[in-house]
mmCIF file of C-alpha atoms in Angstrom:
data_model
loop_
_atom_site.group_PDB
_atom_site.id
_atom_site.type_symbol
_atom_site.label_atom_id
_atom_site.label_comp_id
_atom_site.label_asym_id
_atom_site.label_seq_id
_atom_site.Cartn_x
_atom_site.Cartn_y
_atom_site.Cartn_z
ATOM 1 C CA UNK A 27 86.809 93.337 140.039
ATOM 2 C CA UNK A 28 90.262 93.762 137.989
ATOM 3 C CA UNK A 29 91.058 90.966 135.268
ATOM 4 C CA UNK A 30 94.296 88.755 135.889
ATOM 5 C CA UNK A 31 97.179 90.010 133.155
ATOM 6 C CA UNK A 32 95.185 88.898 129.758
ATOM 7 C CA UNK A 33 92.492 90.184 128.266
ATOM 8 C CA UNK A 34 89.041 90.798 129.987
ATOM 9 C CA UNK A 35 87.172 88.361 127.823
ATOM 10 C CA UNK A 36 84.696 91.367 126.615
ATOM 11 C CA UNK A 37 88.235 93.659 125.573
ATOM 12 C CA UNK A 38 89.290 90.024 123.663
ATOM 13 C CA UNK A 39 85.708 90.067 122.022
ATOM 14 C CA UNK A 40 86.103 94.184 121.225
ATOM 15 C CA UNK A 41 89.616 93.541 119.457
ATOM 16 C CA UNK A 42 88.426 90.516 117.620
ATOM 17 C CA UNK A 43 85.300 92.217 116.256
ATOM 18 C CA UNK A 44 87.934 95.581 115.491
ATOM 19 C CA UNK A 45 90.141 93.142 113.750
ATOM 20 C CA UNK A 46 87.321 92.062 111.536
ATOM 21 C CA UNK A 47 86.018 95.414 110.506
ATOM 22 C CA UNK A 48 89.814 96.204 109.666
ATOM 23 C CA UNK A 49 90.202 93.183 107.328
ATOM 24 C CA UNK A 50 86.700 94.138 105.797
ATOM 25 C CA UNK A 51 87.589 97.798 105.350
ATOM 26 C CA UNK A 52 91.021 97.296 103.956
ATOM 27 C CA UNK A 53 89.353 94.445 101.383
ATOM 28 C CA UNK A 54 86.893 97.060 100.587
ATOM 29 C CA UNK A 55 89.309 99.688 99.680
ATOM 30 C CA UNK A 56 91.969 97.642 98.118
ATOM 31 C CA UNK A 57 89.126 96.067 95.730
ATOM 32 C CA UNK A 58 87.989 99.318 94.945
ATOM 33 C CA UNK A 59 92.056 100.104 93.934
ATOM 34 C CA UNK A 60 91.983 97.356 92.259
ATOM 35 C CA UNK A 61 88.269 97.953 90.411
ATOM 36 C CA UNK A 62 89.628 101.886 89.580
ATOM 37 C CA UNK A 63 92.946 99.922 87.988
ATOM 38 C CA UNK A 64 95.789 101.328 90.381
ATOM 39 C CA UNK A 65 97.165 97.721 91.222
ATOM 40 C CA UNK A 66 100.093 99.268 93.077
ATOM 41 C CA UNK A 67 97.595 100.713 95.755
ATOM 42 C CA UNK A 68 95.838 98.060 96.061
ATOM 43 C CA UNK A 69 98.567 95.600 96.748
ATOM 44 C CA UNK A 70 100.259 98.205 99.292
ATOM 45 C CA UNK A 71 97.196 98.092 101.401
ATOM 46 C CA UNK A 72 96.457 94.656 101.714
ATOM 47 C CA UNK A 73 99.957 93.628 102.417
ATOM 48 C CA UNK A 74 99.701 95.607 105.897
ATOM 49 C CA UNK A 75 97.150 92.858 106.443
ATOM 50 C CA UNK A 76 99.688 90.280 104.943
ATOM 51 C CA UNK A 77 102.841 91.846 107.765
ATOM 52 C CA UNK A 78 100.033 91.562 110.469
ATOM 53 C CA UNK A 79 99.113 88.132 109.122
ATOM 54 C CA UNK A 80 95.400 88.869 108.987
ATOM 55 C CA UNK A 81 95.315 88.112 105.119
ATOM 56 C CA UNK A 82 92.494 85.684 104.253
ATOM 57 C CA UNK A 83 91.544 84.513 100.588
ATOM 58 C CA UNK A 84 89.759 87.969 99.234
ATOM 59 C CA UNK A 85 93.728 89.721 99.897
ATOM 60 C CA UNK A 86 95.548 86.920 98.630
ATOM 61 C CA UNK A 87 93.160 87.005 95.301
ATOM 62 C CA UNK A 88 93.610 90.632 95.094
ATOM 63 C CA UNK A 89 97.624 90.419 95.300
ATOM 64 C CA UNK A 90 97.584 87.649 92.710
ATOM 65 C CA UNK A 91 95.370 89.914 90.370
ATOM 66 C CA UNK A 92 96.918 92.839 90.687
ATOM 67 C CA UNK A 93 100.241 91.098 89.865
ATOM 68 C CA UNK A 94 99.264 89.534 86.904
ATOM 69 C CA UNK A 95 97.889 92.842 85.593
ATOM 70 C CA UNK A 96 100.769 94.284 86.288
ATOM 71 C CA UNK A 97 103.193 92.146 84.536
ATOM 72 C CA UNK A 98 100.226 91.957 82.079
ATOM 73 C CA UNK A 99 100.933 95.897 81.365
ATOM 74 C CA UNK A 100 104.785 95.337 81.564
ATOM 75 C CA UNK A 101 105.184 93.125 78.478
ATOM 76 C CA UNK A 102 102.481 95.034 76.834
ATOM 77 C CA UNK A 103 105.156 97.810 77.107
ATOM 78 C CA UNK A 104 107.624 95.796 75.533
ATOM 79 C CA UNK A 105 105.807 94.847 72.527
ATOM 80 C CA UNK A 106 105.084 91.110 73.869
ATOM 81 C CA UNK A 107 101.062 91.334 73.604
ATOM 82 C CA UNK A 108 100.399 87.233 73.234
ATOM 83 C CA UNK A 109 101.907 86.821 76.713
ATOM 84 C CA UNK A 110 100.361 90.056 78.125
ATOM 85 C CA UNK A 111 96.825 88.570 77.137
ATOM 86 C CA UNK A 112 97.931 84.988 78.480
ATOM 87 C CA UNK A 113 98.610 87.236 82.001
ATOM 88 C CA UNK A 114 94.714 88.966 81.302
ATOM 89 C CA UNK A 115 93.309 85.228 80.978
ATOM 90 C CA UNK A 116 94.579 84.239 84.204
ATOM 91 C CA UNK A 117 93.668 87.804 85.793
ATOM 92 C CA UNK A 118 90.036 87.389 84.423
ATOM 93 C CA UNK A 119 90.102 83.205 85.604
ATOM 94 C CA UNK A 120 90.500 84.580 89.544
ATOM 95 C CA UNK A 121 88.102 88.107 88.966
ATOM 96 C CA UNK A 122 85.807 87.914 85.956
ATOM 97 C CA UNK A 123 83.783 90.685 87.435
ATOM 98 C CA UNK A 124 86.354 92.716 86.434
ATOM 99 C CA UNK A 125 85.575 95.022 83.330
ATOM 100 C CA UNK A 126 88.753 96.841 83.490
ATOM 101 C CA UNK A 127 90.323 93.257 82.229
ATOM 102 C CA UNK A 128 88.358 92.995 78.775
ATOM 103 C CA UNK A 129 89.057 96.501 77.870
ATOM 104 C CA UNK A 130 92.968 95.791 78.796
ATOM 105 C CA UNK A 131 92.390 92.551 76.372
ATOM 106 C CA UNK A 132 90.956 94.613 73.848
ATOM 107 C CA UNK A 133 93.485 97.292 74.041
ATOM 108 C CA UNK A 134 96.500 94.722 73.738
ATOM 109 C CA UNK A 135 94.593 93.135 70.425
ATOM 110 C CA UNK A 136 94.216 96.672 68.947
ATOM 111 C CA UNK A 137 98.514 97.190 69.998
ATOM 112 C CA UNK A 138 99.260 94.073 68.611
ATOM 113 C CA UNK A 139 97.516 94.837 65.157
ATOM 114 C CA UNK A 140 99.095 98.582 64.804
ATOM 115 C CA UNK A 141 102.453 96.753 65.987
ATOM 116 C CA UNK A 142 102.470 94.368 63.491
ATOM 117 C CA UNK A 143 101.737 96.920 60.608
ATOM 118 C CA UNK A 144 104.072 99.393 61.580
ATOM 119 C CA UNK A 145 106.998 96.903 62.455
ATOM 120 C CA UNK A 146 106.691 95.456 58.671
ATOM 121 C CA UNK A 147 106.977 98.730 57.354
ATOM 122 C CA UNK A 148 109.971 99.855 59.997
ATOM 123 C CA UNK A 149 111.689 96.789 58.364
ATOM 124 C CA UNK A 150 111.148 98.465 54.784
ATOM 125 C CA UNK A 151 112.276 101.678 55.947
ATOM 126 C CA UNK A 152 115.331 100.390 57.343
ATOM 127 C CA UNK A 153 116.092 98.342 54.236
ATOM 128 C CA UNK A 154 115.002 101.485 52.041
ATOM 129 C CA UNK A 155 117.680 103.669 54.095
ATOM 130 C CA UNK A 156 115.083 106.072 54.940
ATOM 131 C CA UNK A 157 115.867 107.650 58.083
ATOM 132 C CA UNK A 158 112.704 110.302 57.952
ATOM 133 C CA UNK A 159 110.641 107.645 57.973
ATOM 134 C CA UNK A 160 112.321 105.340 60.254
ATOM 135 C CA UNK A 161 112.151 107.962 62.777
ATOM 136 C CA UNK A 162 108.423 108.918 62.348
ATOM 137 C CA UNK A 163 107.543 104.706 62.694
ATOM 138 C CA UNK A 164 109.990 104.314 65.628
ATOM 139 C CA UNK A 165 107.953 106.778 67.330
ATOM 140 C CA UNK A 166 104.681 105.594 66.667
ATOM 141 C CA UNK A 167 105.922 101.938 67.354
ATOM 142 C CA UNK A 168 106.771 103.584 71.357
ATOM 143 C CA UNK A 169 103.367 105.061 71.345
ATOM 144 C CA UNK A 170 101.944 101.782 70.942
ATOM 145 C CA UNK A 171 104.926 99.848 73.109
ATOM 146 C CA UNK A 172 106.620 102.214 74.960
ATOM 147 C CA UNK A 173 109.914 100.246 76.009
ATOM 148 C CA UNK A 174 109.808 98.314 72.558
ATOM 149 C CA UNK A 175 113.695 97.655 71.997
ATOM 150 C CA UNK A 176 113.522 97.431 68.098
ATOM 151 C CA UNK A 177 112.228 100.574 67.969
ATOM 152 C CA UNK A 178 114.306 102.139 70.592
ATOM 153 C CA UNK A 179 117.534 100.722 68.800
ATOM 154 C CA UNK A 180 116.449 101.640 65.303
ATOM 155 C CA UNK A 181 115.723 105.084 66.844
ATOM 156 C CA UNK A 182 119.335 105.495 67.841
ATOM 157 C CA UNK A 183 120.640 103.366 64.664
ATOM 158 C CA UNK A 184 121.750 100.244 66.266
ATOM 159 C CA UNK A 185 118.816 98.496 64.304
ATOM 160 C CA UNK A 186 119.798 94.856 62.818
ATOM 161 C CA UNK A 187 117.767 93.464 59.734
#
């Protein structure tokens, strides 16, 4: 009793059911990525559903989420912490389970308060001609945003007032 060229129905039935516990395992894992905050994983993984066109809702939502944080973290890096937190609120509108999301928003608030300090007092450094001190604030402004371009040019002395 040999099947004609496709599938035996039971081997169709087999794959199917394998094809389901492979979307559910990679979901699994890439929302655990995405839970432990290493976005990059997480979107690697559930694009190999995405090239074998197996991506339903739960993927696309963890792409989108991912994404956001990370452009979220990106501008956070360059001293732009209002649009970082608009990039949380839409992160926290698809998963609000996610606590990793309110600490990021409370982090970027705390930034934006030590930015906002030291950049006023950069300013008065660089109009007081004190290089000592403009050094010491340029590198605390690139602990707070690493890739900060004020700070980086007033580090080097291309700074503008």
């Amino acid at each position: 009793d040999v099947c004609s060229s496709d599938l035996c129905p039971t081997d169709q039935d087999r794959l199917s059911r394998h094809k389901k516990t492979l979307v559910e395992w990679t979901i699994e894992s890439a929302d655990a990525l995405l839970t432990a905050g290493k976005m990059s994983h997480a979107i690697t993984l559930v694009s190999e559903l995405q090239s074998r066109q197996i991506l339903d809702w739960r993927g696309d939502r963890i792409i989108k989420t991912s994404q956001l944080i990370q452009q979220a973290d990106r501008l956070s890096a360059l001293g732009r912490f209002k649009l970082s937190q608009e990039k949380l609120k839409q992160a926290i509108n698809l998963r609000p389970d996610l606590s990793l999301l309110e600490a990021r928003q409370k982090a970027n608030h705390h930034r934006q308060v030590q930015m906002d300090r030291l950049s006023r007092e950069l300013e008065q450094a660089i109009l007081g001609n004190e290089p000592n001190r403009i050094r010491r604030l340029c590198t605390e402004l690139l602990l707070v945003a690493p890739n900060y371009e004020v700070a980086i040019d007033a580090q080097i002395g291309r700074a503008h007032v």
